[in-house]
Short mmCIF file of N, CA and C in Angstrom, two decimals:
data_model
loop_
_atom_site.label_atom_id
_atom_site.label_comp_id
_atom_site.label_asym_id
_atom_site.label_seq_id
_atom_site.Cartn_x
_atom_site.Cartn_y
_atom_site.Cartn_z
N UNK K 1 122.34 -84.21 235.95
CA UNK K 1 121.84 -83.15 235.07
C UNK K 1 121.40 -83.75 233.73
N UNK K 2 120.37 -83.25 233.17
CA UNK K 2 119.86 -83.71 231.92
C UNK K 2 120.91 -83.54 230.81
N UNK K 3 121.11 -84.58 230.00
CA UNK K 3 122.10 -84.46 228.92
C UNK K 3 121.78 -83.46 227.83
N UNK K 4 120.54 -82.94 227.80
CA UNK K 4 120.16 -81.96 226.83
C UNK K 4 120.41 -80.51 227.29
N UNK K 5 120.89 -80.40 228.53
CA UNK K 5 121.19 -79.08 229.11
C UNK K 5 122.67 -78.78 228.93
N UNK K 6 122.95 -77.51 228.86
CA UNK K 6 124.33 -77.03 228.73
C UNK K 6 124.99 -77.01 230.10
N UNK K 7 126.23 -77.56 230.17
CA UNK K 7 126.95 -77.63 231.43
C UNK K 7 128.25 -76.86 231.32
N UNK K 8 128.56 -76.10 232.35
CA UNK K 8 129.80 -75.30 232.33
C UNK K 8 131.05 -76.16 232.25
N UNK K 9 131.00 -77.36 232.82
CA UNK K 9 132.19 -78.20 232.81
C UNK K 9 132.38 -78.98 231.48
N UNK K 10 131.38 -78.86 230.60
CA UNK K 10 131.45 -79.56 229.33
C UNK K 10 131.40 -78.59 228.13
N UNK K 11 131.19 -77.32 228.36
CA UNK K 11 130.93 -76.38 227.27
C UNK K 11 132.15 -75.55 226.91
N UNK K 12 132.10 -75.09 225.69
CA UNK K 12 133.01 -74.05 225.18
C UNK K 12 132.17 -73.18 224.25
N UNK K 13 132.65 -71.97 224.01
CA UNK K 13 131.86 -70.96 223.28
C UNK K 13 132.54 -70.67 221.96
N UNK K 14 131.74 -70.49 220.93
CA UNK K 14 132.23 -70.14 219.61
C UNK K 14 131.45 -68.94 219.08
N UNK K 15 132.18 -67.84 218.81
CA UNK K 15 131.59 -66.63 218.26
C UNK K 15 132.01 -66.55 216.79
N UNK K 16 131.00 -66.52 215.89
CA UNK K 16 131.31 -66.61 214.48
C UNK K 16 131.12 -65.26 213.74
N UNK K 17 132.19 -64.72 213.27
CA UNK K 17 132.20 -63.61 212.30
C UNK K 17 131.43 -62.38 212.77
N UNK K 18 131.64 -61.95 213.99
CA UNK K 18 130.95 -60.78 214.52
C UNK K 18 131.79 -59.52 214.16
N UNK K 19 131.91 -59.31 212.87
CA UNK K 19 132.80 -58.28 212.36
C UNK K 19 132.07 -57.02 212.00
N UNK K 20 132.85 -55.93 212.04
CA UNK K 20 132.31 -54.58 211.84
C UNK K 20 131.55 -54.46 210.56
N UNK K 21 132.16 -54.78 209.41
CA UNK K 21 131.48 -54.54 208.15
C UNK K 21 130.30 -55.49 207.90
N UNK K 22 130.39 -56.68 208.42
CA UNK K 22 129.26 -57.64 208.29
C UNK K 22 128.09 -57.13 209.15
N UNK K 23 128.41 -56.65 210.37
CA UNK K 23 127.35 -56.09 211.23
C UNK K 23 126.63 -54.96 210.55
N UNK K 24 127.37 -54.19 209.74
CA UNK K 24 126.81 -53.04 209.06
C UNK K 24 125.67 -53.42 208.09
N UNK K 25 125.65 -54.67 207.68
CA UNK K 25 124.60 -55.13 206.75
C UNK K 25 123.36 -55.64 207.46
N UNK K 26 123.44 -55.72 208.79
CA UNK K 26 122.30 -56.27 209.59
C UNK K 26 121.35 -55.16 209.99
N UNK K 27 120.06 -55.50 210.17
CA UNK K 27 119.13 -54.50 210.67
C UNK K 27 119.64 -53.97 212.03
N UNK K 28 119.50 -52.66 212.25
CA UNK K 28 120.08 -52.04 213.43
C UNK K 28 119.61 -52.66 214.73
N UNK K 29 118.33 -52.90 214.90
CA UNK K 29 117.81 -53.46 216.15
C UNK K 29 118.38 -54.87 216.39
N UNK K 30 118.49 -55.62 215.33
CA UNK K 30 119.04 -56.98 215.42
C UNK K 30 120.50 -56.95 215.78
N UNK K 31 121.22 -56.04 215.18
CA UNK K 31 122.67 -55.88 215.49
C UNK K 31 122.88 -55.54 216.96
N UNK K 32 122.07 -54.61 217.46
CA UNK K 32 122.23 -54.25 218.88
C UNK K 32 121.90 -55.39 219.85
N UNK K 33 120.84 -56.12 219.52
CA UNK K 33 120.42 -57.25 220.36
C UNK K 33 121.48 -58.35 220.33
N UNK K 34 121.99 -58.67 219.15
CA UNK K 34 123.00 -59.72 219.04
C UNK K 34 124.29 -59.31 219.75
N UNK K 35 124.68 -58.05 219.64
CA UNK K 35 125.86 -57.60 220.30
C UNK K 35 125.72 -57.70 221.82
N UNK K 36 124.59 -57.28 222.36
CA UNK K 36 124.32 -57.39 223.78
C UNK K 36 124.36 -58.84 224.25
N UNK K 37 123.64 -59.70 223.55
CA UNK K 37 123.58 -61.12 223.95
C UNK K 37 124.94 -61.80 223.86
N UNK K 38 125.68 -61.45 222.81
CA UNK K 38 127.02 -62.05 222.63
C UNK K 38 127.95 -61.60 223.73
N UNK K 39 127.87 -60.33 224.11
CA UNK K 39 128.75 -59.81 225.18
C UNK K 39 128.43 -60.46 226.53
N UNK K 40 127.15 -60.70 226.78
CA UNK K 40 126.75 -61.44 227.98
C UNK K 40 127.34 -62.86 227.99
N UNK K 41 127.20 -63.54 226.87
CA UNK K 41 127.72 -64.88 226.72
C UNK K 41 129.23 -64.92 226.93
N UNK K 42 129.95 -63.98 226.31
CA UNK K 42 131.42 -63.94 226.44
C UNK K 42 131.82 -63.60 227.87
N UNK K 43 131.13 -62.67 228.52
CA UNK K 43 131.43 -62.34 229.90
C UNK K 43 131.21 -63.49 230.84
N UNK K 44 130.10 -64.21 230.62
CA UNK K 44 129.82 -65.39 231.45
C UNK K 44 130.87 -66.47 231.24
N UNK K 45 131.24 -66.73 229.98
CA UNK K 45 132.29 -67.71 229.70
C UNK K 45 133.57 -67.31 230.38
N UNK K 46 133.92 -66.02 230.34
CA UNK K 46 135.13 -65.52 230.98
C UNK K 46 135.08 -65.75 232.50
N UNK K 47 134.01 -65.38 233.12
CA UNK K 47 133.90 -65.53 234.58
C UNK K 47 133.95 -67.00 235.01
N UNK K 48 133.43 -67.88 234.18
CA UNK K 48 133.38 -69.30 234.55
C UNK K 48 134.62 -70.08 234.02
N UNK K 49 135.46 -69.40 233.30
CA UNK K 49 136.69 -70.05 232.79
C UNK K 49 136.46 -70.98 231.63
N UNK K 50 135.40 -70.79 230.84
CA UNK K 50 135.16 -71.65 229.71
C UNK K 50 136.03 -71.21 228.50
N UNK K 51 136.45 -72.21 227.75
CA UNK K 51 137.20 -71.89 226.52
C UNK K 51 136.30 -71.10 225.56
N UNK K 52 136.88 -70.11 224.86
CA UNK K 52 136.14 -69.33 223.90
C UNK K 52 137.00 -69.19 222.65
N UNK K 53 136.38 -69.47 221.51
CA UNK K 53 137.04 -69.33 220.24
C UNK K 53 136.19 -68.36 219.41
N UNK K 54 136.83 -67.62 218.52
CA UNK K 54 136.05 -66.74 217.63
C UNK K 54 136.71 -66.71 216.26
N UNK K 55 135.85 -66.53 215.28
CA UNK K 55 136.33 -66.54 213.90
C UNK K 55 136.10 -65.20 213.25
N UNK K 56 136.89 -64.96 212.22
CA UNK K 56 136.72 -63.77 211.37
C UNK K 56 136.76 -64.24 209.91
N UNK K 57 135.69 -63.97 209.22
CA UNK K 57 135.59 -64.30 207.80
C UNK K 57 136.29 -63.25 206.95
N UNK K 58 137.32 -63.63 206.27
CA UNK K 58 138.04 -62.75 205.41
C UNK K 58 138.17 -61.31 205.98
N UNK K 59 138.93 -61.18 207.07
CA UNK K 59 139.00 -59.90 207.77
C UNK K 59 139.52 -58.72 206.89
N UNK K 60 140.31 -59.01 205.85
CA UNK K 60 140.76 -57.92 204.96
C UNK K 60 139.59 -57.23 204.30
N UNK K 61 138.54 -57.98 204.03
CA UNK K 61 137.38 -57.42 203.36
C UNK K 61 136.26 -57.04 204.34
N UNK K 62 136.07 -57.84 205.39
CA UNK K 62 134.92 -57.62 206.31
C UNK K 62 135.36 -56.95 207.60
N UNK K 63 136.64 -56.62 207.74
CA UNK K 63 137.08 -55.92 208.91
C UNK K 63 137.26 -56.83 210.14
N UNK K 64 137.72 -56.23 211.23
CA UNK K 64 137.92 -56.98 212.46
C UNK K 64 136.63 -57.24 213.20
N UNK K 65 136.74 -58.05 214.25
CA UNK K 65 135.59 -58.26 215.15
C UNK K 65 135.18 -56.92 215.76
N UNK K 66 133.92 -56.71 215.95
CA UNK K 66 133.39 -55.45 216.49
C UNK K 66 134.06 -55.14 217.83
N UNK K 67 134.45 -53.89 218.07
CA UNK K 67 135.16 -53.54 219.30
C UNK K 67 134.39 -53.93 220.60
N UNK K 68 133.04 -53.77 220.57
CA UNK K 68 132.27 -54.10 221.77
C UNK K 68 132.39 -55.58 222.12
N UNK K 69 132.47 -56.43 221.08
CA UNK K 69 132.63 -57.84 221.30
C UNK K 69 134.04 -58.15 221.75
N UNK K 70 135.04 -57.53 221.16
CA UNK K 70 136.44 -57.71 221.58
C UNK K 70 136.61 -57.38 223.06
N UNK K 71 136.01 -56.29 223.47
CA UNK K 71 136.12 -55.89 224.89
C UNK K 71 135.58 -56.95 225.86
N UNK K 72 134.59 -57.69 225.40
CA UNK K 72 133.94 -58.73 226.26
C UNK K 72 134.71 -60.04 226.24
N UNK K 73 135.66 -60.22 225.34
CA UNK K 73 136.33 -61.51 225.21
C UNK K 73 137.27 -61.74 226.38
N UNK K 74 137.33 -62.99 226.84
CA UNK K 74 138.32 -63.31 227.88
C UNK K 74 139.74 -63.28 227.29
N UNK K 75 140.72 -63.12 228.15
CA UNK K 75 142.10 -63.07 227.70
C UNK K 75 142.53 -64.33 226.95
N UNK K 76 141.94 -65.44 227.31
CA UNK K 76 142.33 -66.74 226.69
C UNK K 76 141.61 -67.02 225.40
N UNK K 77 140.80 -66.08 224.89
CA UNK K 77 140.02 -66.34 223.63
C UNK K 77 141.01 -66.60 222.49
N UNK K 78 140.62 -67.51 221.62
CA UNK K 78 141.46 -67.88 220.46
C UNK K 78 140.77 -67.47 219.17
N UNK K 79 141.51 -66.76 218.31
CA UNK K 79 140.98 -66.21 217.06
C UNK K 79 141.38 -67.10 215.89
N UNK K 80 140.46 -67.28 214.95
CA UNK K 80 140.70 -68.08 213.77
C UNK K 80 140.20 -67.27 212.54
N UNK K 81 141.12 -67.04 211.60
CA UNK K 81 140.74 -66.42 210.32
C UNK K 81 140.29 -67.51 209.38
N UNK K 82 139.34 -67.18 208.47
CA UNK K 82 138.86 -68.17 207.54
C UNK K 82 138.35 -67.52 206.29
N UNK K 83 138.27 -68.29 205.24
CA UNK K 83 137.58 -67.87 204.03
C UNK K 83 136.43 -68.84 203.72
N UNK K 84 136.52 -70.06 204.19
CA UNK K 84 135.41 -71.00 204.07
C UNK K 84 134.29 -70.54 204.96
N UNK K 85 133.06 -70.92 204.63
CA UNK K 85 131.93 -70.47 205.45
C UNK K 85 131.87 -71.21 206.77
N UNK K 86 132.22 -72.48 206.78
CA UNK K 86 132.26 -73.25 208.02
C UNK K 86 133.60 -73.00 208.76
N UNK K 87 133.50 -72.77 210.04
CA UNK K 87 134.72 -72.57 210.84
C UNK K 87 135.59 -73.80 210.86
N UNK K 88 134.93 -74.98 210.62
CA UNK K 88 135.67 -76.23 210.68
C UNK K 88 136.78 -76.30 209.66
N UNK K 89 136.75 -75.49 208.61
CA UNK K 89 137.79 -75.51 207.59
C UNK K 89 139.01 -74.64 207.96
N UNK K 90 138.87 -73.84 209.02
CA UNK K 90 139.98 -72.94 209.41
C UNK K 90 141.12 -73.80 209.99
N UNK K 91 142.34 -73.44 209.61
CA UNK K 91 143.53 -74.15 210.11
C UNK K 91 143.55 -74.22 211.64
N UNK K 92 143.63 -75.45 212.17
CA UNK K 92 143.78 -75.65 213.59
C UNK K 92 142.49 -75.54 214.40
N UNK K 93 141.40 -75.18 213.76
CA UNK K 93 140.15 -74.95 214.49
C UNK K 93 139.64 -76.22 215.18
N UNK K 94 139.44 -77.27 214.42
CA UNK K 94 138.91 -78.51 215.03
C UNK K 94 139.86 -79.08 216.09
N UNK K 95 141.13 -79.00 215.84
CA UNK K 95 142.12 -79.46 216.84
C UNK K 95 141.98 -78.64 218.13
N UNK K 96 141.75 -77.33 218.00
CA UNK K 96 141.63 -76.48 219.19
C UNK K 96 140.37 -76.88 219.98
N UNK K 97 139.25 -77.14 219.28
CA UNK K 97 138.05 -77.54 219.97
C UNK K 97 138.24 -78.87 220.66
N UNK K 98 138.79 -79.82 219.95
CA UNK K 98 138.95 -81.18 220.49
C UNK K 98 139.94 -81.20 221.67
N UNK K 99 140.90 -80.32 221.65
CA UNK K 99 141.94 -80.32 222.71
C UNK K 99 141.39 -79.99 224.09
N UNK K 100 140.25 -79.36 224.13
CA UNK K 100 139.66 -78.97 225.46
C UNK K 100 138.95 -80.14 226.10
N UNK K 101 138.65 -81.18 225.30
CA UNK K 101 137.92 -82.35 225.79
C UNK K 101 136.57 -81.96 226.36
N UNK K 102 135.94 -80.91 225.78
CA UNK K 102 134.61 -80.44 226.12
C UNK K 102 133.73 -80.66 224.90
N UNK K 103 132.67 -81.44 225.07
CA UNK K 103 131.88 -81.87 223.96
C UNK K 103 130.70 -80.99 223.58
N UNK K 104 130.46 -79.94 224.33
CA UNK K 104 129.37 -79.01 224.03
C UNK K 104 129.93 -77.70 223.47
N UNK K 105 129.31 -77.22 222.36
CA UNK K 105 129.69 -75.98 221.78
C UNK K 105 128.50 -75.05 221.78
N UNK K 106 128.64 -73.86 222.33
CA UNK K 106 127.58 -72.86 222.32
C UNK K 106 128.00 -71.80 221.30
N UNK K 107 127.10 -71.57 220.32
CA UNK K 107 127.42 -70.72 219.17
C UNK K 107 126.59 -69.41 219.19
N UNK K 108 127.29 -68.32 218.87
CA UNK K 108 126.67 -67.03 218.57
C UNK K 108 127.33 -66.56 217.29
N UNK K 109 126.68 -65.69 216.52
CA UNK K 109 127.38 -65.14 215.36
C UNK K 109 126.47 -64.77 214.21
N UNK K 110 127.09 -64.58 213.07
CA UNK K 110 126.38 -64.21 211.87
C UNK K 110 127.07 -64.79 210.65
N UNK K 111 126.45 -64.96 209.56
CA UNK K 111 125.00 -64.96 209.39
C UNK K 111 124.47 -66.35 209.70
N UNK K 112 123.29 -66.35 210.30
CA UNK K 112 122.72 -67.58 210.79
C UNK K 112 122.59 -68.62 209.69
N UNK K 113 122.15 -68.23 208.51
CA UNK K 113 121.88 -69.18 207.42
C UNK K 113 123.09 -69.56 206.58
N UNK K 114 124.23 -68.99 206.91
CA UNK K 114 125.42 -69.34 206.16
C UNK K 114 126.49 -69.92 207.12
N UNK K 115 127.29 -69.06 207.68
CA UNK K 115 128.44 -69.53 208.47
C UNK K 115 127.98 -70.26 209.76
N UNK K 116 126.98 -69.76 210.44
CA UNK K 116 126.51 -70.40 211.65
C UNK K 116 125.94 -71.79 211.32
N UNK K 117 125.08 -71.84 210.34
CA UNK K 117 124.45 -73.10 209.93
C UNK K 117 125.50 -74.12 209.52
N UNK K 118 126.38 -73.77 208.60
CA UNK K 118 127.36 -74.71 208.09
C UNK K 118 128.27 -75.20 209.23
N UNK K 119 128.70 -74.29 210.11
CA UNK K 119 129.56 -74.69 211.20
C UNK K 119 128.83 -75.63 212.16
N UNK K 120 127.62 -75.27 212.54
CA UNK K 120 126.84 -76.10 213.48
C UNK K 120 126.66 -77.51 212.92
N UNK K 121 126.30 -77.63 211.67
CA UNK K 121 126.04 -78.95 211.10
C UNK K 121 127.36 -79.77 211.01
N UNK K 122 128.45 -79.11 210.64
CA UNK K 122 129.74 -79.82 210.60
C UNK K 122 130.20 -80.26 211.98
N UNK K 123 129.97 -79.40 212.98
CA UNK K 123 130.35 -79.75 214.37
C UNK K 123 129.54 -80.94 214.85
N UNK K 124 128.29 -81.00 214.51
CA UNK K 124 127.51 -82.20 214.86
C UNK K 124 128.11 -83.42 214.23
N UNK K 125 128.52 -83.30 212.94
CA UNK K 125 129.11 -84.42 212.26
C UNK K 125 130.43 -84.86 212.90
N UNK K 126 131.06 -83.96 213.61
CA UNK K 126 132.33 -84.25 214.32
C UNK K 126 132.03 -84.85 215.71
N UNK K 127 130.73 -84.96 216.06
CA UNK K 127 130.40 -85.58 217.34
C UNK K 127 130.15 -84.60 218.52
N UNK K 128 130.15 -83.29 218.23
CA UNK K 128 129.88 -82.34 219.30
C UNK K 128 128.38 -82.16 219.49
N UNK K 129 127.99 -81.81 220.68
CA UNK K 129 126.62 -81.40 220.98
C UNK K 129 126.58 -79.90 220.80
N UNK K 130 125.73 -79.44 219.89
CA UNK K 130 125.78 -78.03 219.51
C UNK K 130 124.55 -77.31 220.01
N UNK K 131 124.77 -76.13 220.61
CA UNK K 131 123.75 -75.22 221.09
C UNK K 131 123.91 -73.95 220.30
N UNK K 132 122.82 -73.42 219.77
CA UNK K 132 122.84 -72.10 219.08
C UNK K 132 121.92 -71.17 219.86
N UNK K 133 122.50 -70.08 220.33
CA UNK K 133 121.72 -69.06 221.05
C UNK K 133 120.96 -68.20 220.06
N UNK K 134 119.65 -68.39 219.93
CA UNK K 134 118.89 -67.67 218.89
C UNK K 134 118.90 -66.15 219.06
N UNK K 135 119.11 -65.68 220.27
CA UNK K 135 119.16 -64.24 220.46
C UNK K 135 120.56 -63.68 220.25
N UNK K 136 121.51 -64.51 219.89
CA UNK K 136 122.88 -64.09 219.65
C UNK K 136 123.32 -64.45 218.23
N UNK K 137 122.36 -64.64 217.32
CA UNK K 137 122.68 -64.89 215.91
C UNK K 137 121.77 -63.99 215.09
N UNK K 138 122.26 -63.66 213.88
CA UNK K 138 121.46 -62.80 212.99
C UNK K 138 121.78 -63.07 211.53
N UNK K 139 120.85 -62.66 210.72
CA UNK K 139 121.01 -62.68 209.26
C UNK K 139 120.46 -61.35 208.74
N UNK K 140 120.82 -60.99 207.54
CA UNK K 140 120.30 -59.78 206.95
C UNK K 140 118.79 -59.81 206.84
N UNK K 141 118.23 -60.99 206.56
CA UNK K 141 116.78 -61.17 206.43
C UNK K 141 116.29 -62.11 207.54
N UNK K 142 115.25 -61.69 208.26
CA UNK K 142 114.72 -62.45 209.36
C UNK K 142 114.27 -63.83 208.90
N UNK K 143 113.70 -63.90 207.71
CA UNK K 143 113.21 -65.22 207.25
C UNK K 143 114.39 -66.20 207.02
N UNK K 144 115.55 -65.70 206.67
CA UNK K 144 116.73 -66.55 206.54
C UNK K 144 117.16 -67.11 207.90
N UNK K 145 117.10 -66.22 208.89
CA UNK K 145 117.47 -66.65 210.24
C UNK K 145 116.49 -67.72 210.75
N UNK K 146 115.18 -67.47 210.57
CA UNK K 146 114.18 -68.44 211.01
C UNK K 146 114.34 -69.77 210.31
N UNK K 147 114.55 -69.73 209.00
CA UNK K 147 114.74 -70.97 208.28
C UNK K 147 115.95 -71.76 208.77
N UNK K 148 117.06 -71.02 208.98
CA UNK K 148 118.28 -71.71 209.42
C UNK K 148 118.12 -72.31 210.84
N UNK K 149 117.45 -71.57 211.76
CA UNK K 149 117.18 -72.12 213.08
C UNK K 149 116.33 -73.37 213.03
N UNK K 150 115.30 -73.35 212.19
CA UNK K 150 114.43 -74.51 212.05
C UNK K 150 115.21 -75.66 211.45
N UNK K 151 116.03 -75.41 210.46
CA UNK K 151 116.82 -76.44 209.83
C UNK K 151 117.79 -77.07 210.83
N UNK K 152 118.48 -76.22 211.60
CA UNK K 152 119.42 -76.72 212.61
C UNK K 152 118.70 -77.56 213.67
N UNK K 153 117.55 -77.07 214.15
CA UNK K 153 116.76 -77.80 215.14
C UNK K 153 116.36 -79.17 214.62
N UNK K 154 115.89 -79.22 213.38
CA UNK K 154 115.50 -80.48 212.74
C UNK K 154 116.67 -81.43 212.65
N UNK K 155 117.89 -80.94 212.56
CA UNK K 155 119.09 -81.77 212.45
C UNK K 155 119.61 -82.16 213.81
N UNK K 156 119.06 -81.64 214.89
CA UNK K 156 119.48 -82.01 216.24
C UNK K 156 120.27 -80.99 217.01
N UNK K 157 120.49 -79.82 216.39
CA UNK K 157 121.12 -78.72 217.14
C UNK K 157 120.12 -78.24 218.16
N UNK K 158 120.59 -77.90 219.34
CA UNK K 158 119.70 -77.39 220.43
C UNK K 158 119.64 -75.87 220.25
N UNK K 159 118.49 -75.38 219.85
CA UNK K 159 118.30 -73.92 219.69
C UNK K 159 117.83 -73.41 221.04
N UNK K 160 118.55 -72.46 221.58
CA UNK K 160 118.31 -71.95 222.94
C UNK K 160 118.49 -70.44 222.94
N UNK K 161 118.73 -69.87 224.09
CA UNK K 161 118.99 -68.43 224.20
C UNK K 161 120.07 -68.22 225.27
N UNK K 162 120.67 -67.04 225.28
CA UNK K 162 121.77 -66.77 226.16
C UNK K 162 121.38 -66.89 227.64
N UNK K 163 120.24 -66.42 228.00
CA UNK K 163 119.85 -66.53 229.42
C UNK K 163 119.69 -67.98 229.85
N UNK K 164 119.10 -68.81 229.00
CA UNK K 164 119.00 -70.21 229.36
C UNK K 164 120.37 -70.85 229.55
N UNK K 165 121.28 -70.53 228.62
CA UNK K 165 122.62 -71.08 228.72
C UNK K 165 123.30 -70.69 229.99
N UNK K 166 123.27 -69.40 230.32
CA UNK K 166 123.94 -68.92 231.54
C UNK K 166 123.38 -69.61 232.76
N UNK K 167 122.04 -69.68 232.87
CA UNK K 167 121.47 -70.31 234.06
C UNK K 167 121.69 -71.81 234.06
N UNK K 168 121.79 -72.45 232.91
CA UNK K 168 122.14 -73.87 232.90
C UNK K 168 123.60 -74.06 233.35
N UNK K 169 124.47 -73.16 232.96
CA UNK K 169 125.86 -73.24 233.42
C UNK K 169 125.93 -73.10 234.93
N UNK K 170 125.13 -72.17 235.48
CA UNK K 170 125.13 -71.98 236.93
C UNK K 170 124.49 -73.14 237.67
N UNK K 171 123.35 -73.58 237.19
CA UNK K 171 122.70 -74.74 237.80
C UNK K 171 121.97 -74.53 239.11
N UNK K 172 122.39 -73.51 239.86
CA UNK K 172 121.85 -73.29 241.21
C UNK K 172 122.11 -71.86 241.65
N UNK K 173 121.14 -71.28 242.34
CA UNK K 173 121.34 -69.91 242.82
C UNK K 173 122.42 -69.84 243.90
N UNK K 174 122.85 -70.99 244.40
CA UNK K 174 123.93 -71.02 245.42
C UNK K 174 125.31 -71.02 244.73
N UNK K 175 125.36 -71.03 243.41
CA UNK K 175 126.59 -71.01 242.68
C UNK K 175 127.37 -69.70 243.04
N UNK K 176 128.67 -69.78 243.28
CA UNK K 176 129.43 -68.56 243.67
C UNK K 176 129.36 -67.41 242.67
N UNK K 177 129.12 -67.68 241.35
CA UNK K 177 129.03 -66.65 240.37
C UNK K 177 127.60 -66.21 240.09
N UNK K 178 126.64 -66.72 240.83
CA UNK K 178 125.22 -66.44 240.53
C UNK K 178 124.92 -64.94 240.50
N UNK K 179 125.33 -64.22 241.51
CA UNK K 179 124.98 -62.79 241.54
C UNK K 179 125.61 -61.98 240.43
N UNK K 180 126.92 -62.23 240.16
CA UNK K 180 127.55 -61.45 239.12
C UNK K 180 127.01 -61.78 237.73
N UNK K 181 126.72 -63.05 237.47
CA UNK K 181 126.21 -63.44 236.17
C UNK K 181 124.74 -63.07 235.96
N UNK K 182 123.94 -63.21 236.98
CA UNK K 182 122.53 -62.80 236.84
C UNK K 182 122.43 -61.28 236.66
N UNK K 183 123.38 -60.53 237.22
CA UNK K 183 123.41 -59.09 237.02
C UNK K 183 123.65 -58.69 235.58
N UNK K 184 124.42 -59.55 234.84
CA UNK K 184 124.67 -59.26 233.43
C UNK K 184 123.38 -59.32 232.60
N UNK K 185 122.45 -60.17 233.02
CA UNK K 185 121.25 -60.38 232.25
C UNK K 185 120.20 -59.30 232.47
N UNK K 186 120.21 -58.71 233.65
CA UNK K 186 119.17 -57.69 233.96
C UNK K 186 119.30 -56.45 233.15
#
């Protein structure tokens, strides 16, 4: 398999700050699209047994993770509270990622130009191969999202989408989870 493709045996998922109050600041159509894409990503990770971590930025002020996202999380999902914009500063976060011995991180979350960007760049600095699903990230302003995605791509982050990630994880229509995961995308 091409080393630039996402592999289920090497990947883990990170959902960044998909919180109720922060979602409230996003354009409605963007919020709905990101929620849908994130839930597909979380469900696929759950079915394939991939590690999933999620962060909450200052939950006392920005509230908990959105209920629709929480419902899609696998039972083994690990939550990290933070006040720093990069998830890498959260207590135990890097140790949790490294303990899986999986070098690929697939990211969804908000805001693209702040917490997603800073986390992605720091994870690359830690030696991870980082994938950002462009249809599962958002910012209050579309131009901020576009700028952050371009900046991450220029730095070596692989900008992709949820459907590409899921089908790269499957690799073949003969995969035992193909029907159930492809049904999520339709």
